[in-house]
Amino acid sequence: MIETGIEKIKRTAPWPRPREGHNDVASDITTPETVRFQGMRVAYFCLDRDRTESNLVSNRI
């Protein structure tokens, strides 16, 4: 289920986006932890830094 649409989610990270006019350099950097999504309306998750392209690892937040 996670594979459906995950590439689009990764391309549009980080979430939430910084506010307009907010100059936070750190918020412009996309790391796995900034890729966030809602899984099956049960919980929220972010990608784990230990994930690879062939092995999806997520953390419940």
PDB file of N, CA and C in Angstrom:
ATOM      1  N   MET A   1       0.811  -1.198   0.000  1.00  0.00           N
ATOM      2  CA  MET A   1       0.000   0.000   0.000  1.00  0.00           C
ATOM      3  C   MET A   1       0.858   1.266   0.000  1.00  0.00           C
ATOM      4  N   ILE A   2       1.951   1.271   0.708  1.00  0.00           N
ATOM      5  CA  ILE A   2       2.765   2.483   0.805  1.00  0.00           C
ATOM      6  C   ILE A   2       3.381   2.835  -0.543  1.00  0.00           C
ATOM      7  N   GLU A   3       3.725   1.823  -1.341  1.00  0.00           N
ATOM      8  CA  GLU A   3       4.376   2.081  -2.617  1.00  0.00           C
ATOM      9  C   GLU A   3       3.524   2.939  -3.538  1.00  0.00           C
ATOM     10  N   THR A   4       2.203   2.867  -3.433  1.00  0.00           N
ATOM     11  CA  THR A   4       1.322   3.655  -4.280  1.00  0.00           C
ATOM     12  C   THR A   4       1.463   5.131  -3.938  1.00  0.00           C
ATOM     13  N   GLY A   5       2.087   5.883  -4.823  1.00  0.00           N
ATOM     14  CA  GLY A   5       2.213   7.324  -4.631  1.00  0.00           C
ATOM     15  C   GLY A   5       3.395   7.779  -3.800  1.00  0.00           C
ATOM     16  N   ILE A   6       4.216   6.869  -3.289  1.00  0.00           N
ATOM     17  CA  ILE A   6       5.312   7.279  -2.399  1.00  0.00           C
ATOM     18  C   ILE A   6       6.340   8.138  -3.139  1.00  0.00           C
ATOM     19  N   GLU A   7       6.562   7.873  -4.415  1.00  0.00           N
ATOM     20  CA  GLU A   7       7.541   8.666  -5.166  1.00  0.00           C
ATOM     21  C   GLU A   7       7.100  10.125  -5.268  1.00  0.00           C
ATOM     22  N   LYS A   8       5.820  10.367  -5.484  1.00  0.00           N
ATOM     23  CA  LYS A   8       5.312  11.741  -5.541  1.00  0.00           C
ATOM     24  C   LYS A   8       5.460  12.408  -4.178  1.00  0.00           C
ATOM     25  N   ILE A   9       5.176  11.680  -3.124  1.00  0.00           N
ATOM     26  CA  ILE A   9       5.307  12.224  -1.772  1.00  0.00           C
ATOM     27  C   ILE A   9       6.759  12.594  -1.492  1.00  0.00           C
ATOM     28  N   LYS A  10       7.698  11.727  -1.897  1.00  0.00           N
ATOM     29  CA  LYS A  10       9.111  12.014  -1.688  1.00  0.00           C
ATOM     30  C   LYS A  10       9.549  13.250  -2.473  1.00  0.00           C
ATOM     31  N   ARG A  11       9.008  13.426  -3.689  1.00  0.00           N
ATOM     32  CA  ARG A  11       9.372  14.595  -4.505  1.00  0.00           C
ATOM     33  C   ARG A  11       8.840  15.894  -3.920  1.00  0.00           C
ATOM     34  N   THR A  12       7.721  15.855  -3.215  1.00  0.00           N
ATOM     35  CA  THR A  12       7.113  17.080  -2.696  1.00  0.00           C
ATOM     36  C   THR A  12       7.497  17.379  -1.249  1.00  0.00           C
ATOM     37  N   ALA A  13       8.382  16.574  -0.667  1.00  0.00           N
ATOM     38  CA  ALA A  13       8.841  16.825   0.702  1.00  0.00           C
ATOM     39  C   ALA A  13       9.718  18.071   0.702  1.00  0.00           C
ATOM     40  N   PRO A  14       9.934  18.767   1.787  1.00  0.00           N
ATOM     41  CA  PRO A  14       9.476  18.437   3.140  1.00  0.00           C
ATOM     42  C   PRO A  14       8.049  18.891   3.389  1.00  0.00           C
ATOM     43  N   TRP A  15       7.459  18.282   4.357  1.00  0.00           N
ATOM     44  CA  TRP A  15       6.120  18.651   4.800  1.00  0.00           C
ATOM     45  C   TRP A  15       6.164  18.805   6.307  1.00  0.00           C
ATOM     46  N   PRO A  16       5.602  19.808   6.875  1.00  0.00           N
ATOM     47  CA  PRO A  16       4.950  20.933   6.187  1.00  0.00           C
ATOM     48  C   PRO A  16       5.981  21.852   5.554  1.00  0.00           C
ATOM     49  N   ARG A  17       5.566  22.540   4.517  1.00  0.00           N
ATOM     50  CA  ARG A  17       6.420  23.510   3.833  1.00  0.00           C
ATOM     51  C   ARG A  17       6.630  24.724   4.729  1.00  0.00           C
ATOM     52  N   PRO A  18       7.821  25.352   4.625  1.00  0.00           N
ATOM     53  CA  PRO A  18       8.041  26.589   5.382  1.00  0.00           C
ATOM     54  C   PRO A  18       7.067  27.673   4.921  1.00  0.00           C
ATOM     55  N   ARG A  19       6.721  28.554   5.835  1.00  0.00           N
ATOM     56  CA  ARG A  19       5.828  29.661   5.480  1.00  0.00           C
ATOM     57  C   ARG A  19       6.501  30.588   4.483  1.00  0.00           C
ATOM     58  N   GLU A  20       5.694  31.227   3.659  1.00  0.00           N
ATOM     59  CA  GLU A  20       6.183  32.192   2.672  1.00  0.00           C
ATOM     60  C   GLU A  20       6.985  33.284   3.375  1.00  0.00           C
ATOM     61  N   GLY A  21       8.170  33.566   2.865  1.00  0.00           N
ATOM     62  CA  GLY A  21       9.009  34.604   3.438  1.00  0.00           C
ATOM     63  C   GLY A  21       9.809  34.146   4.643  1.00  0.00           C
ATOM     64  N   HIS A  22       9.651  32.899   5.042  1.00  0.00           N
ATOM     65  CA  HIS A  22      10.379  32.354   6.188  1.00  0.00           C
ATOM     66  C   HIS A  22      11.706  31.812   5.681  1.00  0.00           C
ATOM     67  N   ASN A  23      12.813  32.394   6.106  1.00  0.00           N
ATOM     68  CA  ASN A  23      14.133  32.033   5.598  1.00  0.00           C
ATOM     69  C   ASN A  23      14.844  31.067   6.525  1.00  0.00           C
ATOM     70  N   ASP A  24      14.375  29.860   6.578  1.00  0.00           N
ATOM     71  CA  ASP A  24      15.002  28.833   7.405  1.00  0.00           C
ATOM     72  C   ASP A  24      15.726  27.860   6.485  1.00  0.00           C
ATOM     73  N   VAL A  25      17.052  27.974   6.418  1.00  0.00           N
ATOM     74  CA  VAL A  25      17.839  27.144   5.507  1.00  0.00           C
ATOM     75  C   VAL A  25      17.640  25.669   5.808  1.00  0.00           C
ATOM     76  N   ALA A  26      17.578  25.304   7.071  1.00  0.00           N
ATOM     77  CA  ALA A  26      17.426  23.898   7.445  1.00  0.00           C
ATOM     78  C   ALA A  26      16.130  23.312   6.906  1.00  0.00           C
ATOM     79  N   SER A  27      15.081  24.106   6.799  1.00  0.00           N
ATOM     80  CA  SER A  27      13.801  23.585   6.327  1.00  0.00           C
ATOM     81  C   SER A  27      13.800  23.365   4.819  1.00  0.00           C
ATOM     82  N   ASP A  28      14.813  23.875   4.106  1.00  0.00           N
ATOM     83  CA  ASP A  28      14.916  23.648   2.668  1.00  0.00           C
ATOM     84  C   ASP A  28      15.574  22.311   2.349  1.00  0.00           C
ATOM     85  N   ILE A  29      16.158  21.669   3.334  1.00  0.00           N
ATOM     86  CA  ILE A  29      16.863  20.411   3.126  1.00  0.00           C
ATOM     87  C   ILE A  29      15.883  19.255   3.299  1.00  0.00           C
ATOM     88  N   THR A  30      15.817  18.386   2.289  1.00  0.00           N
ATOM     89  CA  THR A  30      14.939  17.232   2.363  1.00  0.00           C
ATOM     90  C   THR A  30      15.739  16.032   2.837  1.00  0.00           C
ATOM     91  N   THR A  31      15.399  15.522   4.000  1.00  0.00           N
ATOM     92  CA  THR A  31      15.989  14.301   4.532  1.00  0.00           C
ATOM     93  C   THR A  31      14.871  13.274   4.643  1.00  0.00           C
ATOM     94  N   PRO A  32      15.194  11.990   4.806  1.00  0.00           N
ATOM     95  CA  PRO A  32      14.125  10.991   4.899  1.00  0.00           C
ATOM     96  C   PRO A  32      13.086  11.315   5.965  1.00  0.00           C
ATOM     97  N   GLU A  33      13.507  11.931   7.066  1.00  0.00           N
ATOM     98  CA  GLU A  33      12.573  12.231   8.149  1.00  0.00           C
ATOM     99  C   GLU A  33      11.568  13.318   7.783  1.00  0.00           C
ATOM    100  N   THR A  34      11.823  14.073   6.704  1.00  0.00           N
ATOM    101  CA  THR A  34      10.876  15.106   6.285  1.00  0.00           C
ATOM    102  C   THR A  34       9.835  14.578   5.312  1.00  0.00           C
ATOM    103  N   VAL A  35       9.982  13.317   4.882  1.00  0.00           N
ATOM    104  CA  VAL A  35       8.998  12.692   3.989  1.00  0.00           C
ATOM    105  C   VAL A  35       7.922  12.091   4.879  1.00  0.00           C
ATOM    106  N   ARG A  36       6.771  12.748   4.947  1.00  0.00           N
ATOM    107  CA  ARG A  36       5.711  12.338   5.874  1.00  0.00           C
ATOM    108  C   ARG A  36       4.429  12.058   5.126  1.00  0.00           C
ATOM    109  N   PHE A  37       3.687  11.095   5.637  1.00  0.00           N
ATOM    110  CA  PHE A  37       2.448  10.697   4.984  1.00  0.00           C
ATOM    111  C   PHE A  37       1.543  10.032   5.998  1.00  0.00           C
ATOM    112  N   GLN A  38       0.278   9.935   5.657  1.00  0.00           N
ATOM    113  CA  GLN A  38      -0.692   9.291   6.536  1.00  0.00           C
ATOM    114  C   GLN A  38      -0.951   7.896   6.006  1.00  0.00           C
ATOM    115  N   GLY A  39      -0.811   6.897   6.857  1.00  0.00           N
ATOM    116  CA  GLY A  39      -1.017   5.516   6.452  1.00  0.00           C
ATOM    117  C   GLY A  39      -2.380   5.003   6.867  1.00  0.00           C
ATOM    118  N   MET A  40      -3.215   4.714   5.900  1.00  0.00           N
ATOM    119  CA  MET A  40      -4.517   4.085   6.129  1.00  0.00           C
ATOM    120  C   MET A  40      -5.371   4.800   7.169  1.00  0.00           C
ATOM    121  N   ARG A  41      -5.156   6.072   7.352  1.00  0.00           N
ATOM    122  CA  ARG A  41      -5.910   6.869   8.331  1.00  0.00           C
ATOM    123  C   ARG A  41      -5.852   6.270   9.746  1.00  0.00           C
ATOM    124  N   VAL A  42      -4.758   5.581  10.031  1.00  0.00           N
ATOM    125  CA  VAL A  42      -4.560   4.978  11.346  1.00  0.00           C
ATOM    126  C   VAL A  42      -3.511   5.756  12.128  1.00  0.00           C
ATOM    127  N   ALA A  43      -2.464   6.180  11.447  1.00  0.00           N
ATOM    128  CA  ALA A  43      -1.361   6.866  12.114  1.00  0.00           C
ATOM    129  C   ALA A  43      -0.589   7.674  11.076  1.00  0.00           C
ATOM    130  N   TYR A  44       0.338   8.479  11.551  1.00  0.00           N
ATOM    131  CA  TYR A  44       1.215   9.228  10.665  1.00  0.00           C
ATOM    132  C   TYR A  44       2.599   8.606  10.730  1.00  0.00           C
ATOM    133  N   PHE A  45       3.292   8.646   9.592  1.00  0.00           N
ATOM    134  CA  PHE A  45       4.592   8.013   9.472  1.00  0.00           C
ATOM    135  C   PHE A  45       5.577   8.953   8.795  1.00  0.00           C
ATOM    136  N   CYS A  46       6.869   8.697   9.003  1.00  0.00           N
ATOM    137  CA  CYS A  46       7.919   9.351   8.230  1.00  0.00           C
ATOM    138  C   CYS A  46       8.885   8.265   7.780  1.00  0.00           C
ATOM    139  N   LEU A  47       9.624   8.538   6.710  1.00  0.00           N
ATOM    140  CA  LEU A  47      10.601   7.570   6.244  1.00  0.00           C
ATOM    141  C   LEU A  47      11.787   7.548   7.194  1.00  0.00           C
ATOM    142  N   ASP A  48      12.336   6.384   7.395  1.00  0.00           N
ATOM    143  CA  ASP A  48      13.475   6.199   8.288  1.00  0.00           C
ATOM    144  C   ASP A  48      14.776   6.457   7.539  1.00  0.00           C
ATOM    145  N   ARG A  49      15.770   6.975   8.218  1.00  0.00           N
ATOM    146  CA  ARG A  49      17.056   7.248   7.577  1.00  0.00           C
ATOM    147  C   ARG A  49      17.760   5.966   7.140  1.00  0.00           C
ATOM    148  N   ASP A  50      17.372   4.813   7.679  1.00  0.00           N
ATOM    149  CA  ASP A  50      17.984   3.538   7.295  1.00  0.00           C
ATOM    150  C   ASP A  50      17.337   2.913   6.068  1.00  0.00           C
ATOM    151  N   ARG A  51      16.361   3.579   5.487  1.00  0.00           N
ATOM    152  CA  ARG A  51      15.693   3.015   4.318  1.00  0.00           C
ATOM    153  C   ARG A  51      16.622   3.088   3.114  1.00  0.00           C
ATOM    154  N   THR A  52      16.374   2.227   2.150  1.00  0.00           N
ATOM    155  CA  THR A  52      17.096   2.255   0.878  1.00  0.00           C
ATOM    156  C   THR A  52      16.061   2.300  -0.233  1.00  0.00           C
ATOM    157  N   GLU A  53      16.519   2.448  -1.463  1.00  0.00           N
ATOM    158  CA  GLU A  53      15.580   2.473  -2.587  1.00  0.00           C
ATOM    159  C   GLU A  53      14.831   1.151  -2.700  1.00  0.00           C
ATOM    160  N   SER A  54      15.462   0.046  -2.307  1.00  0.00           N
ATOM    161  CA  SER A  54      14.809  -1.263  -2.426  1.00  0.00           C
ATOM    162  C   SER A  54      14.180  -1.744  -1.122  1.00  0.00           C
ATOM    163  N   ASN A  55      14.397  -1.034  -0.014  1.00  0.00           N
ATOM    164  CA  ASN A  55      13.876  -1.463   1.283  1.00  0.00           C
ATOM    165  C   ASN A  55      13.241  -0.267   1.993  1.00  0.00           C
ATOM    166  N   LEU A  56      11.923  -0.190   1.934  1.00  0.00           N
ATOM    167  CA  LEU A  56      11.186   0.916   2.543  1.00  0.00           C
ATOM    168  C   LEU A  56      11.073   0.687   4.052  1.00  0.00           C
ATOM    169  N   VAL A  57      11.551   1.644   4.840  1.00  0.00           N
ATOM    170  CA  VAL A  57      11.460   1.584   6.296  1.00  0.00           C
ATOM    171  C   VAL A  57      10.779   2.866   6.751  1.00  0.00           C
ATOM    172  N   SER A  58       9.716   2.735   7.550  1.00  0.00           N
ATOM    173  CA  SER A  58       9.006   3.923   8.023  1.00  0.00           C
ATOM    174  C   SER A  58       8.876   3.887   9.535  1.00  0.00           C
ATOM    175  N   ASN A  59       8.693   5.058  10.119  1.00  0.00           N
ATOM    176  CA  ASN A  59       8.523   5.200  11.567  1.00  0.00           C
ATOM    177  C   ASN A  59       7.187   5.863  11.853  1.00  0.00           C
ATOM    178  N   ARG A  60       6.496   5.341  12.831  1.00  0.00           N
ATOM    179  CA  ARG A  60       5.246   5.963  13.246  1.00  0.00           C
ATOM    180  C   ARG A  60       5.581   7.195  14.077  1.00  0.00           C
ATOM    181  N   ILE A  61       4.901   8.321  13.790  1.00  0.00           N
ATOM    182  CA  ILE A  61       5.164   9.546  14.545  1.00  0.00           C
ATOM    183  C   ILE A  61       3.900  10.017  15.223  1.00  0.00           C
TER     184      ILE A  61
END
